[in-house]
Coordinates of C-alpha atoms in Angstrom, one line a residue:
Chain J
X291 CA -33.3 30.0 9.9
X292 CA -30.5 31.6 8.5
X293 CA -29.4 30.7 4.7
X294 CA -26.3 29.0 4.4
X295 CA -24.4 29.8 1.2
X296 CA -23.6 26.5 0.3
X297 CA -21.0 25.7 -2.6
X298 CA -22.3 23.2 -5.4
X299 CA -22.7 19.6 -4.3
X300 CA -23.9 16.3 -6.4
X301 CA -26.4 14.3 -4.6
X302 CA -25.5 11.1 -3.4
X303 CA -26.5 10.3 0.4
X304 CA -30.0 9.5 1.6
X305 CA -30.5 12.8 3.4
X306 CA -31.7 13.6 5.9
X307 CA -30.5 10.6 8.0
X308 CA -33.0 9.4 10.9
X309 CA -32.1 10.5 14.6
X310 CA -32.9 7.1 16.7
X311 CA -33.6 7.4 20.4
X312 CA -31.7 4.9 22.7
X313 CA -34.2 4.0 25.4
X314 CA -32.6 1.3 26.9
X315 CA -28.6 2.5 27.1
X316 CA -30.1 6.0 28.3
X317 CA -32.0 4.4 31.1
X318 CA -29.0 2.3 31.9
X319 CA -26.5 5.4 31.8
X320 CA -29.2 7.6 33.5
X321 CA -29.1 10.5 30.7
X322 CA -31.2 11.1 27.7
X323 CA -29.2 9.7 24.7
X324 CA -29.5 10.1 21.0
X325 CA -27.8 8.5 18.1
X326 CA -27.8 10.4 14.6
X327 CA -27.6 7.5 12.0
X328 CA -25.3 8.7 9.2
X329 CA -24.6 4.7 9.0
X330 CA -27.6 5.0 7.2
X331 CA -26.8 7.3 4.6
X332 CA -26.7 4.3 1.8
X333 CA -25.6 1.2 1.6
X334 CA -22.0 0.3 -0.1
X335 CA -22.0 4.4 -0.3
X336 CA -22.6 4.9 3.1
X337 CA -21.3 6.7 6.4
X338 CA -20.0 10.5 6.9
X339 CA -17.7 10.3 3.6
X340 CA -20.8 10.2 1.6
X341 CA -21.3 13.8 2.8
X342 CA -18.3 15.3 1.9
X343 CA -18.3 13.5 -1.1
X344 CA -21.2 15.7 -2.3
X345 CA -18.8 18.7 -2.1
X346 CA -15.8 17.1 -3.6
X347 CA -17.1 15.4 -6.3
X348 CA -19.3 18.5 -7.3
X349 CA -15.7 20.4 -7.3
X350 CA -14.0 17.7 -9.1
X351 CA -16.9 17.7 -11.6
X352 CA -16.5 21.9 -12.2
X353 CA -12.8 21.0 -13.0
X354 CA -13.7 19.1 -16.0
X355 CA -11.9 16.0 -14.7
X356 CA -12.3 12.4 -15.7
X357 CA -11.7 10.7 -12.3
X358 CA -10.5 11.1 -8.8
X359 CA -7.7 10.0 -6.8
X360 CA -7.5 9.4 -2.8
X361 CA -5.8 7.6 0.1
X362 CA -6.6 6.1 3.4
X363 CA -5.6 2.9 5.5
X364 CA -6.3 -0.5 4.0
X365 CA -9.6 -0.9 5.5
X366 CA -10.4 2.9 4.4
X367 CA -14.2 3.5 4.4
X368 CA -13.4 6.8 2.7
X369 CA -11.5 5.0 -0.1
X370 CA -14.3 3.0 -0.7
X371 CA -17.0 5.5 -0.4
X372 CA -15.1 7.5 -3.0
X373 CA -14.7 4.9 -5.4
X374 CA -18.5 3.9 -5.2
X375 CA -19.3 7.7 -5.9
X376 CA -17.2 7.9 -8.5
X377 CA -18.8 5.1 -10.4
X378 CA -22.1 6.7 -9.9
X379 CA -20.9 9.5 -11.4
X380 CA -19.1 8.0 -14.2
X381 CA -15.7 9.3 -13.1
X382 CA -12.6 7.0 -12.7
X383 CA -11.1 6.3 -9.3
X384 CA -7.3 5.5 -8.3
X385 CA -6.6 4.4 -4.7
X386 CA -3.3 4.7 -2.5
X387 CA -4.0 2.8 0.6
X388 CA -1.4 1.9 3.3
X389 CA -0.6 -1.3 4.2
X390 CA 2.2 -2.8 6.5
X391 CA 4.1 -4.5 3.3
X392 CA 3.1 -3.4 0.0
X393 CA 5.4 -6.6 -1.0
X394 CA 3.2 -8.5 0.7
X395 CA 0.0 -7.4 0.1
X396 CA -3.3 -8.5 2.1
X397 CA -6.0 -10.2 0.2
X398 CA -8.7 -8.1 -1.0
X399 CA -11.7 -8.0 1.3
X400 CA -14.0 -5.4 3.1
X401 CA -13.9 -2.4 1.7
X402 CA -10.8 -2.7 -1.2
X403 CA -13.2 -5.8 -2.3
X404 CA -16.0 -2.9 -2.7
X405 CA -13.9 -0.7 -4.3
X406 CA -12.7 -2.6 -6.9
X407 CA -15.7 -4.1 -7.8
X408 CA -16.9 -0.5 -8.5
X409 CA -13.9 -0.1 -10.5
X410 CA -11.1 1.6 -8.3
X411 CA -7.4 0.4 -9.2
X412 CA -5.7 0.0 -6.0
X413 CA -1.8 0.7 -5.4
X414 CA -0.9 -0.5 -1.9
X415 CA 2.1 1.8 -0.4
X416 CA 3.8 1.5 2.4
X417 CA 3.8 3.6 6.1
X418 CA 7.0 5.1 4.9
X419 CA 5.4 6.5 1.3
X420 CA 2.0 7.4 3.4
X421 CA 3.8 9.9 5.3
X422 CA 4.1 11.7 2.0
X423 CA 0.5 11.2 1.0
X424 CA -0.2 14.8 -0.2
X425 CA 3.0 14.7 -2.7
X426 CA 1.8 11.2 -3.8
X427 CA -1.6 12.0 -4.2
X428 CA -0.6 15.1 -6.3
X429 CA 1.6 13.2 -8.3
X430 CA -1.2 10.6 -9.2
X431 CA -3.5 13.0 -9.7
X432 CA -1.2 14.9 -12.3
X433 CA -0.1 11.6 -13.9
X434 CA -4.0 10.9 -14.7
X435 CA -5.3 14.2 -15.3
X436 CA -7.8 13.5 -12.3
X437 CA -8.7 15.3 -8.8
X438 CA -6.8 14.5 -5.9
X439 CA -8.9 14.3 -3.0
X440 CA -7.3 14.9 0.9
X441 CA -7.0 11.7 3.3
X442 CA -10.8 11.0 4.7
X443 CA -12.2 14.0 2.5
X444 CA -11.3 16.4 5.2
X445 CA -10.7 19.7 3.8
X446 CA -12.3 23.0 3.2
X447 CA -14.7 21.6 0.5
X448 CA -15.1 18.1 2.3
X449 CA -16.3 19.9 5.4
X450 CA -19.3 21.2 3.7
X451 CA -20.9 17.6 3.9
X452 CA -21.1 18.3 7.7
X453 CA -22.4 21.6 7.6
X454 CA -25.4 20.5 6.3
X455 CA -25.6 17.5 8.9
X456 CA -25.6 20.6 11.6
X457 CA -28.5 22.0 9.7
X458 CA -30.3 18.7 10.1
X459 CA -29.7 18.7 13.5
X460 CA -31.1 22.2 13.9
X461 CA -34.3 21.3 12.4
X462 CA -34.7 18.1 14.3
X463 CA -33.6 19.7 17.8
X464 CA -34.0 23.4 17.2
X465 CA -31.7 25.8 19.3
X466 CA -31.9 24.4 22.5
X467 CA -28.6 23.0 24.1
X468 CA -27.2 19.7 22.7
X469 CA -24.1 17.7 22.9
X470 CA -22.9 16.0 19.7
X471 CA -20.5 13.6 20.1
X472 CA -18.6 12.0 17.0
X473 CA -15.3 9.8 16.4
X474 CA -12.5 12.3 14.9
X475 CA -10.3 10.5 12.5
X476 CA -9.0 13.0 10.2
X477 CA -11.0 16.4 11.2
X478 CA -13.1 16.9 8.6
X479 CA -16.5 15.7 10.1
X480 CA -16.1 17.9 13.3
X481 CA -15.2 21.0 11.5
X482 CA -17.9 20.7 9.1
X483 CA -20.6 20.4 12.4
X484 CA -18.2 23.7 14.2
X485 CA -18.9 25.6 11.1
X486 CA -22.4 24.4 10.8
X487 CA -23.1 25.7 14.3
X488 CA -21.0 28.8 13.8
X489 CA -23.6 29.7 10.4
X490 CA -26.6 28.9 12.2
X491 CA -25.6 30.0 15.4
X492 CA -26.9 26.5 16.9
X493 CA -26.0 26.5 20.8
X494 CA -24.3 23.0 20.3
X495 CA -21.3 21.7 22.0
X496 CA -19.2 19.6 19.8
X497 CA -17.0 16.7 20.9
X498 CA -14.4 14.8 18.9
X499 CA -13.4 11.5 20.4
X500 CA -10.0 11.1 18.5
X501 CA -9.2 7.7 17.2
X502 CA -5.9 8.5 16.3
X503 CA -3.0 10.9 16.5
X504 CA -3.8 13.3 19.9
X505 CA -5.9 16.2 20.8
X506 CA -3.2 18.8 19.5
X507 CA -2.8 17.4 16.4
X508 CA -6.7 17.5 15.8
X509 CA -7.2 21.0 16.8
X510 CA -4.7 22.2 14.6
X511 CA -5.7 20.0 11.3
X512 CA -9.6 21.2 12.2
X513 CA -8.8 24.6 12.8
X514 CA -6.9 24.8 9.7
X515 CA -9.6 23.3 7.8
X516 CA -12.4 26.0 9.5
X517 CA -9.3 28.9 8.3
X518 CA -9.3 27.4 5.0
X519 CA -13.3 27.6 4.6
X520 CA -13.3 30.8 5.7
X521 CA -10.9 32.1 3.5
X522 CA -12.0 30.2 0.5
X523 CA -15.9 31.1 0.8
X524 CA -15.8 33.9 2.5
X525 CA -17.7 32.5 5.4
X526 CA -17.4 33.5 9.4
X527 CA -16.1 29.8 10.5
X528 CA -12.2 30.7 11.4
X529 CA -11.6 29.1 14.8
X530 CA -8.4 28.9 16.9
X531 CA -7.3 25.3 17.9
X532 CA -7.6 26.1 21.6
X533 CA -11.5 26.4 20.9
X534 CA -12.1 23.0 19.7
X535 CA -13.0 20.3 22.0
X536 CA -11.2 16.9 21.4
X537 CA -11.3 13.9 24.0
X538 CA -8.0 11.9 23.5
X539 CA -8.0 9.4 25.9
X540 CA -9.6 6.7 23.8
X541 CA -7.2 5.8 21.2
X542 CA -7.2 2.8 23.0
X543 CA -4.2 0.2 21.3
X544 CA -3.8 2.9 18.2
X545 CA -5.6 3.2 15.0
X546 CA -7.8 0.4 13.7
X547 CA -6.6 -1.6 16.9
X548 CA -9.7 -2.8 19.3
X549 CA -9.5 -3.7 23.0
X550 CA -12.0 -5.8 24.5
X551 CA -13.6 -3.5 26.3
X552 CA -14.4 -1.5 23.3
X553 CA -15.7 -4.4 21.3
X554 CA -17.7 -5.5 24.4
X555 CA -19.5 -2.0 24.3
X556 CA -20.0 -2.4 20.6
X557 CA -21.7 -5.7 21.5
X558 CA -23.9 -4.0 24.1
X559 CA -25.1 -1.2 21.9
X560 CA -26.0 -4.2 19.0
X561 CA -27.8 -6.0 21.4
X562 CA -29.8 -3.6 23.4
X563 CA -30.6 -1.3 20.5
X564 CA -30.0 -3.3 17.5
X565 CA -27.2 -0.7 16.2
X566 CA -24.3 -1.8 14.8
X567 CA -21.1 0.3 14.7
X568 CA -17.7 -0.2 13.3
X569 CA -14.4 -1.0 15.7
X570 CA -12.4 1.7 14.3
X571 CA -14.4 4.8 14.5
X572 CA -17.8 5.2 16.0
X573 CA -17.1 1.5 18.1
X574 CA -14.3 3.5 19.7
X575 CA -15.8 6.7 20.6
X576 CA -18.9 5.3 21.6
X577 CA -16.6 3.5 24.3
X578 CA -15.0 7.0 24.8
X579 CA -18.4 8.6 25.5
X580 CA -19.8 5.7 27.7
X581 CA -16.9 6.1 29.8
X582 CA -17.2 9.7 30.3
X583 CA -20.5 9.6 31.5
X584 CA -19.4 6.7 33.8
X585 CA -16.9 9.0 35.1
X586 CA -19.4 12.1 35.8
X587 CA -18.3 14.4 32.7
X588 CA -21.3 16.8 32.7
X589 CA -22.5 17.2 29.1
X590 CA -25.9 18.9 28.5
X591 CA -28.7 16.7 27.1
X592 CA -29.6 15.4 24.8
X593 CA -26.6 13.6 23.9
X594 CA -26.4 12.6 20.6
X595 CA -23.9 10.5 19.4
X596 CA -23.2 10.8 15.6
X597 CA -22.7 7.5 14.0
X598 CA -20.1 7.6 11.1
X599 CA -20.9 4.4 9.5
X600 CA -18.0 2.6 8.3
X601 CA -19.9 -1.0 8.8
X602 CA -17.3 -3.0 6.3
X603 CA -14.6 -2.6 8.7
X604 CA -16.3 -4.8 11.2
X605 CA -15.4 -7.6 8.9
X606 CA -11.7 -7.3 9.5
X607 CA -12.4 -7.8 13.1
X608 CA -14.7 -10.8 12.6
X609 CA -12.1 -13.2 14.6
X610 CA -11.4 -11.0 17.8
X611 CA -15.2 -10.4 17.8
X612 CA -16.1 -14.1 17.4
X613 CA -14.0 -15.0 20.9
X614 CA -16.4 -12.3 22.5
X615 CA -19.7 -13.4 21.8
Chain E
X63 CA -33.7 1.0 -8.4
X64 CA -32.3 4.2 -10.1
X65 CA -33.2 4.9 -13.6
X66 CA -29.8 4.4 -15.5
X67 CA -30.0 0.5 -13.4
X68 CA -33.4 -0.3 -14.7
X69 CA -33.0 0.6 -18.3
X70 CA -29.6 -1.4 -18.4
X71 CA -31.5 -4.4 -17.3
X72 CA -34.1 -4.1 -20.3
X73 CA -31.8 -3.3 -22.3
X74 CA -29.7 -7.0 -21.8
X75 CA -32.7 -8.7 -22.1
X76 CA -33.4 -7.3 -25.6
X77 CA -30.4 -7.4 -26.9
X78 CA -30.0 -11.2 -28.3
X79 CA -33.1 -10.0 -30.7
X80 CA -31.7 -6.7 -31.8
X81 CA -28.6 -6.9 -33.6
X82 CA -29.6 -4.3 -36.2
X83 CA -29.5 -1.9 -33.2
X84 CA -26.7 0.5 -34.3
X85 CA -23.6 1.5 -32.3
X86 CA -24.7 3.4 -29.0
X87 CA -23.4 6.2 -27.8
X88 CA -22.1 6.9 -24.2
X89 CA -20.6 9.6 -22.7
X90 CA -20.9 8.5 -18.9
X91 CA -23.9 10.7 -18.2
X92 CA -24.0 13.2 -15.2
X93 CA -25.9 13.9 -12.3
X94 CA -27.0 16.6 -10.4
X95 CA -29.8 17.2 -7.7
X96 CA -30.2 13.9 -7.4
X97 CA -31.1 12.6 -11.2
X98 CA -29.0 10.4 -13.3
X99 CA -29.4 11.7 -16.8
X100 CA -27.9 10.2 -20.2
X101 CA -27.2 12.8 -23.3
X102 CA -27.4 12.0 -26.7
X103 CA -31.0 11.9 -27.8
X104 CA -34.3 10.6 -26.9
X105 CA -36.1 11.6 -23.9
X106 CA -35.8 8.3 -21.7
X107 CA -39.2 7.6 -22.3
X108 CA -39.4 4.5 -24.6
X109 CA -37.2 1.2 -24.3
X110 CA -36.1 2.3 -28.0
X111 CA -35.1 5.7 -26.7
X112 CA -32.7 4.2 -23.8
X113 CA -31.0 1.5 -26.0
X114 CA -29.8 4.4 -28.3
X115 CA -27.8 6.1 -25.2
X116 CA -26.5 3.3 -23.5
X117 CA -23.3 1.1 -23.9
X118 CA -23.6 -2.6 -24.3
X119 CA -26.2 -2.9 -27.2
X120 CA -24.3 -4.9 -29.2
X121 CA -23.0 -7.4 -26.6
X122 CA -23.0 -7.5 -22.7
X123 CA -21.9 -4.6 -20.5
X124 CA -19.4 -6.7 -18.9
X125 CA -17.1 -6.6 -22.2
X126 CA -16.7 -2.6 -21.6
X127 CA -14.4 -1.1 -19.3
X128 CA -15.6 1.3 -16.7
X129 CA -13.5 3.3 -14.2
X130 CA -9.9 2.4 -13.5
X131 CA -10.3 -1.3 -14.2
X132 CA -11.1 -2.6 -10.6
X133 CA -7.7 -4.1 -10.2
X134 CA -5.0 -4.0 -7.6
X135 CA -2.1 -2.7 -9.2
X136 CA 1.6 -4.4 -8.5
X137 CA 0.7 -7.6 -9.6
X138 CA 2.0 -9.4 -12.9
X139 CA -1.6 -9.0 -14.1
X140 CA -1.8 -5.3 -13.7
X141 CA 1.6 -4.0 -13.2
X142 CA 1.4 -0.3 -13.6
X143 CA -1.8 -0.4 -14.1
X144 CA -5.3 -1.8 -14.7
X145 CA -4.5 -4.2 -17.4
X146 CA -0.9 -3.9 -17.7
X147 CA 0.0 -7.3 -17.6
X148 CA 3.7 -8.7 -17.7
X149 CA 4.5 -10.9 -20.4
X150 CA 6.6 -14.1 -19.9
X151 CA 9.7 -14.3 -21.9
X152 CA 9.7 -15.5 -25.0
X153 CA 12.6 -18.1 -24.9
X154 CA 13.9 -19.9 -21.9
X155 CA 10.5 -19.4 -20.3
X156 CA 11.1 -21.9 -17.6
X157 CA 14.5 -19.8 -16.4
X158 CA 12.7 -17.1 -15.2
X159 CA 9.2 -15.9 -13.6
X160 CA 7.7 -13.0 -14.3
X161 CA 7.3 -10.6 -11.5
X162 CA 6.4 -6.8 -11.3
X163 CA 8.6 -4.6 -9.0
X164 CA 7.2 -1.2 -10.3
X165 CA 7.7 -2.3 -13.6
X166 CA 7.5 -5.9 -15.2
X167 CA 10.8 -8.0 -14.4
X168 CA 11.6 -11.8 -14.2
X169 CA 13.2 -13.3 -11.3
X170 CA 15.5 -16.3 -12.3
X171 CA 15.2 -20.0 -11.1
X172 CA 17.8 -21.0 -9.1
X173 CA 21.4 -21.0 -11.4
X174 CA 19.8 -19.4 -14.1
X175 CA 21.4 -16.0 -14.5
X176 CA 20.3 -13.1 -16.8
X177 CA 23.7 -12.3 -18.2
X178 CA 22.1 -9.8 -20.9
X179 CA 19.9 -7.8 -19.0
X180 CA 17.1 -8.7 -21.7
X181 CA 13.6 -9.9 -20.3
X182 CA 12.7 -11.7 -23.5
X183 CA 15.0 -14.5 -23.4
X184 CA 14.6 -15.3 -19.9
X185 CA 18.0 -16.2 -17.5
X186 CA 19.6 -17.2 -20.6
X187 CA 22.6 -18.9 -19.0
X188 CA 22.8 -21.7 -16.3
X189 CA 25.7 -22.0 -13.9
X190 CA 26.4 -25.3 -14.1
X191 CA 29.2 -25.1 -11.9
X192 CA 29.7 -27.5 -8.8
X193 CA 33.1 -26.3 -7.6
X194 CA 31.3 -23.5 -5.2
X195 CA 33.2 -24.2 -2.0
X196 CA 36.1 -25.4 -0.9
X197 CA 34.9 -28.8 -0.5
X198 CA 34.0 -29.1 -4.3
X199 CA 37.0 -27.4 -5.5
X200 CA 37.9 -28.4 -8.6
X201 CA 41.1 -30.7 -8.3
X202 CA 44.2 -29.5 -10.1
X203 CA 46.2 -32.5 -9.2
X204 CA 49.6 -32.8 -7.5
X205 CA 52.9 -31.0 -8.9
X206 CA 56.3 -30.8 -7.3
X207 CA 57.2 -27.2 -6.2
X208 CA 59.4 -27.0 -9.1
X209 CA 56.9 -27.8 -11.5
X210 CA 55.7 -25.4 -13.9
X211 CA 52.5 -23.3 -13.3
X212 CA 49.3 -25.1 -13.5
X213 CA 46.4 -23.3 -15.6
X214 CA 43.0 -22.9 -14.6
X215 CA 39.7 -20.7 -16.3
X216 CA 36.3 -20.4 -16.1
X217 CA 33.2 -17.9 -16.0
X218 CA 31.6 -16.2 -13.2
X219 CA 27.8 -15.4 -13.9
X220 CA 25.9 -12.6 -12.2
X221 CA 22.9 -10.4 -12.7
X222 CA 20.7 -7.9 -11.1
X223 CA 17.7 -10.1 -10.5
X224 CA 16.2 -12.1 -7.7
X225 CA 16.4 -15.6 -7.7
X226 CA 13.6 -17.6 -7.1
X227 CA 16.0 -20.1 -4.7
X228 CA 19.1 -18.6 -3.5
X229 CA 21.4 -21.4 -2.5
X230 CA 24.5 -19.3 -2.8
X231 CA 25.6 -15.2 -2.8
X232 CA 23.3 -12.9 -4.9
X233 CA 23.2 -11.5 -6.9
X234 CA 27.0 -12.1 -8.0
X235 CA 26.5 -15.6 -8.7
X236 CA 28.6 -18.5 -7.3
X237 CA 32.3 -18.4 -6.5
X238 CA 34.6 -21.0 -8.3
X239 CA 37.3 -22.9 -5.8
X240 CA 40.5 -24.6 -7.3
X241 CA 43.1 -26.8 -5.4
X242 CA 46.4 -28.1 -6.0
X243 CA 48.8 -29.9 -3.9
X244 CA 52.3 -29.1 -3.7
X245 CA 54.9 -31.4 -2.9
X246 CA 58.4 -29.9 -1.5
X247 CA 61.0 -31.9 -3.2
X248 CA 63.7 -29.4 -2.9
X249 CA 63.3 -28.5 0.7
X250 CA 64.1 -25.3 0.0
X251 CA 62.2 -22.1 -0.5
X252 CA 58.4 -22.7 -1.3
X253 CA 56.7 -19.7 -2.8
X254 CA 52.6 -20.0 -3.9
X255 CA 52.0 -17.5 -6.7
X256 CA 48.7 -17.3 -8.6
X257 CA 47.8 -14.9 -11.3
X258 CA 44.5 -14.0 -12.9
X259 CA 43.5 -12.4 -16.0
X260 CA 40.0 -11.6 -17.2
X261 CA 38.7 -11.3 -20.7
X262 CA 37.1 -8.0 -21.8
X263 CA 34.3 -7.0 -19.8
X264 CA 32.3 -3.9 -19.1
X265 CA 34.4 -1.8 -16.7
X266 CA 32.0 -2.2 -13.9
X267 CA 32.9 -5.7 -13.5
X268 CA 35.1 -6.7 -10.6
X269 CA 36.5 -9.5 -9.9
X270 CA 38.1 -10.8 -6.6
X271 CA 40.9 -14.2 -6.5
X272 CA 42.0 -15.5 -3.3
X273 CA 44.4 -17.8 -2.2
X274 CA 45.3 -19.7 1.2
X275 CA 48.0 -22.4 2.0
X276 CA 47.4 -25.5 3.7
X277 CA 50.3 -27.1 5.1
X278 CA 50.5 -31.0 5.1
X279 CA 52.1 -30.9 8.6
X280 CA 49.8 -28.6 10.3
X281 CA 46.3 -28.5 8.2
X282 CA 44.8 -26.8 11.0
X283 CA 46.4 -23.4 10.7
X284 CA 46.1 -22.3 6.5
X285 CA 48.5 -19.6 5.6
X286 CA 46.2 -16.7 4.3
X287 CA 43.8 -15.8 3.0
X288 CA 45.6 -13.3 0.6
X289 CA 43.0 -11.4 -1.2
X290 CA 43.4 -9.0 -4.8
X291 CA 40.7 -7.8 -7.1
X292 CA 40.7 -7.5 -10.7
X293 CA 38.7 -5.4 -13.0
X294 CA 37.8 -5.4 -17.0
X295 CA 40.7 -6.7 -18.5
X296 CA 43.1 -6.4 -16.0
X297 CA 45.4 -8.9 -14.4
X298 CA 46.7 -9.9 -11.0
X299 CA 48.9 -11.6 -9.0
X300 CA 49.3 -13.0 -5.4
X301 CA 52.7 -14.0 -4.6
X302 CA 53.3 -15.3 -1.0
X303 CA 56.3 -17.2 0.6
X304 CA 55.4 -20.3 2.3
X305 CA 57.2 -21.5 5.5
X306 CA 55.2 -24.3 7.1
X307 CA 56.5 -24.5 10.3
X308 CA 57.4 -20.7 10.9
X309 CA 60.7 -21.2 11.6
X310 CA 62.2 -18.7 8.7
X311 CA 64.4 -21.7 7.6
X312 CA 63.6 -22.6 4.3
X313 CA 64.8 -26.0 4.7
X314 CA 61.8 -27.4 6.1
X315 CA 59.2 -29.6 4.2
X316 CA 56.5 -26.8 2.7
X317 CA 54.4 -29.4 1.1
X318 CA 50.9 -28.9 1.0
X319 CA 47.6 -27.4 -0.8
X320 CA 47.0 -24.3 -2.5
X321 CA 43.5 -23.5 -2.4
X322 CA 42.2 -20.6 -4.9
X323 CA 38.7 -19.1 -5.4
X324 CA 37.4 -16.5 -8.2
X325 CA 34.4 -14.9 -7.1
X326 CA 32.4 -11.7 -8.4
X327 CA 32.2 -8.4 -6.3
X328 CA 30.5 -6.3 -8.9
X329 CA 29.0 -7.5 -12.2
X330 CA 25.7 -6.7 -12.9
X331 CA 24.2 -8.6 -16.1
X332 CA 27.5 -10.3 -17.4
X333 CA 29.4 -13.6 -17.9
X334 CA 33.2 -12.9 -16.4
X335 CA 35.8 -14.8 -18.1
X336 CA 38.8 -15.4 -16.7
X337 CA 42.0 -17.6 -16.9
X338 CA 44.4 -18.1 -14.5
X339 CA 47.6 -20.3 -13.1
X340 CA 49.3 -21.4 -10.1
X341 CA 52.8 -21.3 -10.1
X342 CA 54.6 -23.1 -6.8

């Protein structure tokens, strides 16, 4: 296998994560389905964000900062993971989290609860302010002498986390044809997988199912990340937007809003295979994958669904879920 | 369990018996390649080595601050940063409550006003005026139309604070209403004249005075209102000829009630003293 020129990283995640078979689901849909368990990359510090943070926080430490600042939605998994990872490294952490009305903030629960437990300070900001998140992040970072981490950890540095994931998959599956399907919320995971496959010359098909925005937005965002990786690290991963496969039909009611049919499929997966997904990312993408298989979409087997974690977001949906149980 | 957690637990257990242990040094440690390490002496192979490197050897770890403090910024306990607690006013504490709106501030209770803009004395002036509507207008009595003018005065309070309850317009405070009944003894020309002057105030203060006339013989159709504004130390006057029957004939009975009200349009933190007169 080719040697990958990784940038420096800190060790935060329990890797490699396992790949589980899904025998009962595979039988039901008539296809060989497996699941890459990045939800098992840790406990409080779990999910896809940890892989990105291994590289991002190494980059931060290289800059000799005393803390990090990042942003996300109210129940941001990335923000929670950043807070806990920062605490693991003795760094400060400041979070800008989007809520409907910062003057009427929600009670602290789920991810923000874990983040504050780990010592992060939280600043609620409005959706309007969030549109200027890059500027707000830069200002907060400068004010505190911190390192700014982009939304979702999705940039040219964080994407290396999923180059490493592609390498793990290569160790598991070799160079046989494979389809990897995952949720796409900020683009870094898909960008890293594409980069990994390029660097290792793997014949894998990478599919991102967007949980917000649309195909064109993510194609451009992922292409930008790959082009920045190519430029910064001198690696051959630059990709045109049109070459990136994004399915856009499963945003549903919108970001972090769940339809009952999505939650029903989450329940079915939990009951048939004992695997719990989150409603914002993997639950929504899982529903999309099953629906496309039902429609007869042609995908090379085995199909590996990448579980990106985010279990703590589940508790914000407990009322809606209870009505279906 | 990683090594750092393990030695922390041991240290806590031993703290009560180890008062002679010197204050520890701790630089936050560093982590590379999966290893959590602490710097500052010792190889970590014994408990005494570990204690020298760790926080809390003289007290609980919870007494120390890690990270950014673990808080939600924007509350009165953590206004601009964790631990940035908003202090209540040192005087007139009951007149205000502490709020955080980007920085520490106060919200005034009901009709208390912060006329000097200072946080530490709260909302130091209460507006006890009850003449805040036409129904509650202060009654200046009844005079014949040839009588000398009748004086009135008051103070308009305002601030730019949020008020906890808002029974009347904010932030420019409540208006003051006055009424004077005029008896048209002469059955000649009646002219209602209102003048108003302000004491020395900041240039930003702007007060509006209004007048209307309710004819006794036709109370459903008041004349006016007629309005003027005045700023700073200025004076203003409203003078309107009254013709209750609309005939244009001066000989009719123009008896009625003059209603005058004064309200602040702009004023920020201020107590605007005014004096005026009604000259029928």
